[in-house]
RNA sequence: GGGAGUGUGGCGGAAUGGUAUACGCGUUGGACUUAAAAUCCAAUGGUCUUAUGACCUUGAGGGUUCGAGUCCCUCCACUCCCACCA
C-alpha cells in the first residue's frame, strides 16, 4: 500500500515553516546542542546526492537531541564566493552576484524538499555585504596582531589567458581552460601567519574528538620535527653556510653540498660564486627558474646541476665538500641547502651518479653488506648499523641521530631547531568574486589598514571580468575613490588593495555568525559565543582535512587569545561522511553521465525514502556505491508502516510479551546508534521490529506509537502524518524520546550453545538461573554432544556465563 | 617514495575474542490475478547426505587461544592522503 509522499511531504514542510517549529531559542534554559553541517558552495550543478548524506545524518541527530530535551542550534548558509561563479561570468557575461543568487535559490529549494530541520532565520551567504564586512574585520584584527603580512610569492600564470591560476586550475602543468603551459610569476601577496600557531594546532588535537586518521593528516601536514642547523666554514672565503637536516647521523658519509637555484647566496651581487663559475651557474639558474615546481618534479626525477666553484668544510673529518647548485633542492625547506650523502639517500645517490661524485658507505647493509655502494638497490635510508663513522660505529641509526646532535651541539658546530612543514597561509587572490582586502596604499604613507568603522569595503560592480593580466578590481573606477587614512590625501597616488581574500578566509569563521547573524555591531556577541560554542557535532567531507579544518581552528585560537571566545577549539566532535559513488562503482561525474539527481529520487520515492536510503547504504564514513534497486527496500519498509496506520484494527490492547521485548531492544539499539552515528544499523533494528510487529497476533497501538517516535528523526514527514491520523494534536517532534527499561529484557529461559573443542555441536534451552553444574549435566545428555565426548577424556570445561559452554576433549 | 586504511554470500553490508553471513537488494519457488505489476508466504554461502547430520568457508599462509572475521607475524590485492620535505 503505497502512500502519497508528494502531498504529505509538502503539507508538513509548509506547516513546519509556518509554525517555525525548528527556530532556536537563544534564551532557552535547556542544555544546548550545536549541530553543524559544512555549508555548501552553491554551484550551478545543483545539489548532489552527496550533500543529503551528511545533512540527513545531522538532521537525525538534531531531531533526536530536541526530543531528548536539548535546545538545538542547526543552521544552514552558503559558501558563496569563489572561482566557478567568476569563470561562468567570463564565459557568459552573467555577473557572479546574479548567478550565485540564482544557484542559492535552487540549492535552498532542493534542501527544503528533504525536510531538514534548519533554523532558516539565521541563514546568510558569505557574499552578503553584512557578512563580508566582518570577514574584513577579521583581516584587520589579524593585521593588528601582526598575523597578516605581505611578501613576494610565486603564482601560477597563464600567458594566453593573461591570468593567475589557482592550483586546482592547473592540470599537469597546463592551464585548465586553454591548455597553455603554465609559468611561475612573482607577485607581492598577503599571508596569514598560521605558523605562529603550529605548536598549538598539533598539541590541541588531543583535546578534540576527530577521526584519528584526520588528526594524523593534520599532524603530518604541520610536520613538526626536530632538525639541527649545522655550520660549515667555506674554503677560500671567510664566511660560513648553515645547512639544516633531520639526519645528521650519516654526516661522515657526506661528499658534497647542494644548494637550491633560488637561494639568495647565488645572487650576482654576492661573492659566494667565484667569477670563473658565474656564467655557468647563471645559465643553470635561468633554466631552472623557468620551470614550474611541477615540472621540476615530473622530469622523471632525473638529476642535473652544476658546480658553484665553492667548497664547504665538514669539520667532523676535515673533508672538502664541493658545493653544487641543483633544482631538486627546494629553497623553502630547511635553509635551502642539503648535505649530500649519496650512500644513504636515493636523491643524493642519483645526483652523485649524474655528476660523477664519490659515494661513501656509512651504514651496514641488511645482509651485512659492507662493500662499496655502486648500485641503487644498496642505498639504504632509514634503518641499519653505523660504520666508518668514528664515534657512531656500531650504533643503530635512530640512536646515532641524537648522539650526533649532542656531539655537534657540544662542539658548537650545530644547534637543534624545531621546524615545520606547515607554511604561512597565502590569502590573497588576483580575483574579482571575493572579499576585498581593507588596505590602502598611499604614495606618501605606504601600506595602511583601514579602521574598522570604515568597513565594509564594498565589492564594486563596474568591473570587467575578462582577464587582463591584473586583478579585476584594479580596473574599477569607483573602487579606488578613497582617502589616505593617515595624510588624508586622495586621488592619484592613493589606491586600495585590489586583490581579494581566499574564500577559505570566509569559511574560517562562519560557524560564529550563525549564533548572531543579524548583529550589526559585532561579528557575534560574546554572550552568544559563551552560550553556543563549541560546535558539538560537525559533519562534512574529508577533503577539508588540512584546509578549512586547520584554518577554522587557527581563527578560533586567535579569537581565544584576544579574549573574544572562551574556547580555543571550535569543533568538539567531527565526522567525515564518505563519498557516494555511482552505480558503476566510479565517482559520479557529469562527463561519465552517471550522476544521480536528488530531485528525481525525491520526486519518485519521496524525501523520507531518500533520507533513509542514504543512511541505510552503509556506515556514514565509508564510501559506497548508489543502488537504485536498493531504494525499493526502504520504500517497502515505509509503505508497510503506512499500511499499519491505515488498518483500523490497531487496538489499545496489552502488547505481547515477546513484542514488548523486541521494542525495548529496538529503542535501546536506535538510541545508541544515533549517539554513535551508526545509522545503518539503527534502520536494520527498526526493520526487525516492524517484521515482528506484523507477525504479532496482538500488535497494539501503544507499541506502534513508540516505534513511530524512534522512526520520526529518520522519516519526519511520514511519522508526523501518521501521528496526526492517530489523533494527536501536537507535532510528533514535541514528544519526548522513549525511555526503555532494560530490566524487562531479562528472559526466564536462555539458549546455550554447546561446543566441543570450539565447534558448536548442539544447543540447549535452560532456565536463566541455572547453575554451571546444571548446564554441564544437561549438555552431556545431548545426543550429538555424546557422540563427540564418548570414550574421550574431558580435559577442560569452559562456561561463559549465559553465553556458551565448551568441552575440551582429547 | 612516505603515511593511513580496507579485504566477509551474486550485491550493499552486520557481528563487546564466544552459535559468521543480522537487515536490505537480487534470485528461485508458491499464493493472489485472465495476465502483468504491486503485495503476501517460503527458500537462498559451498560440497556431501534419505534424514539426523558431516566437512569446508570472512584475500593467502603461519602463530597466540579452550575458542579468531576480530589479536600477532609474513605475503597479496585494492583505496585514500602526502610527496625530490633532506
PDB file of N, CA and C in Angstrom, chain A residues 3 196 412 526 566:
ATOM      1  N   UNK A   3       1.898   5.084  -0.104  1.00  0.00           N
ATOM      2  CA  UNK A   3       1.305   6.340   0.372  1.00  0.00           C
ATOM      3  C   UNK A   3       1.686   7.498  -0.544  1.00  0.00           C
ATOM      4  N   UNK A 196      52.657  30.633  13.353  1.00  0.00           N
ATOM      5  CA  UNK A 196      52.783  31.077  14.740  1.00  0.00           C
ATOM      6  C   UNK A 196      51.958  30.194  15.678  1.00  0.00           C
ATOM      7  N   UNK A 412      79.703  23.084  19.448  1.00  0.00           N
ATOM      8  CA  UNK A 412      79.303  24.421  18.990  1.00  0.00           C
ATOM      9  C   UNK A 412      79.215  24.513  17.478  1.00  0.00           C
ATOM     10  N   UNK A 526      29.537  38.357  22.544  1.00  0.00           N
ATOM     11  CA  UNK A 526      30.269  37.467  23.451  1.00  0.00           C
ATOM     12  C   UNK A 526      29.335  36.504  24.174  1.00  0.00           C
ATOM     13  N   UNK A 566      35.651  31.973  24.492  1.00  0.00           N
ATOM     14  CA  UNK A 566      36.063  31.257  25.700  1.00  0.00           C
ATOM     15  C   UNK A 566      36.665  29.887  25.442  1.00  0.00           C
TER      16      UNK A 566
END
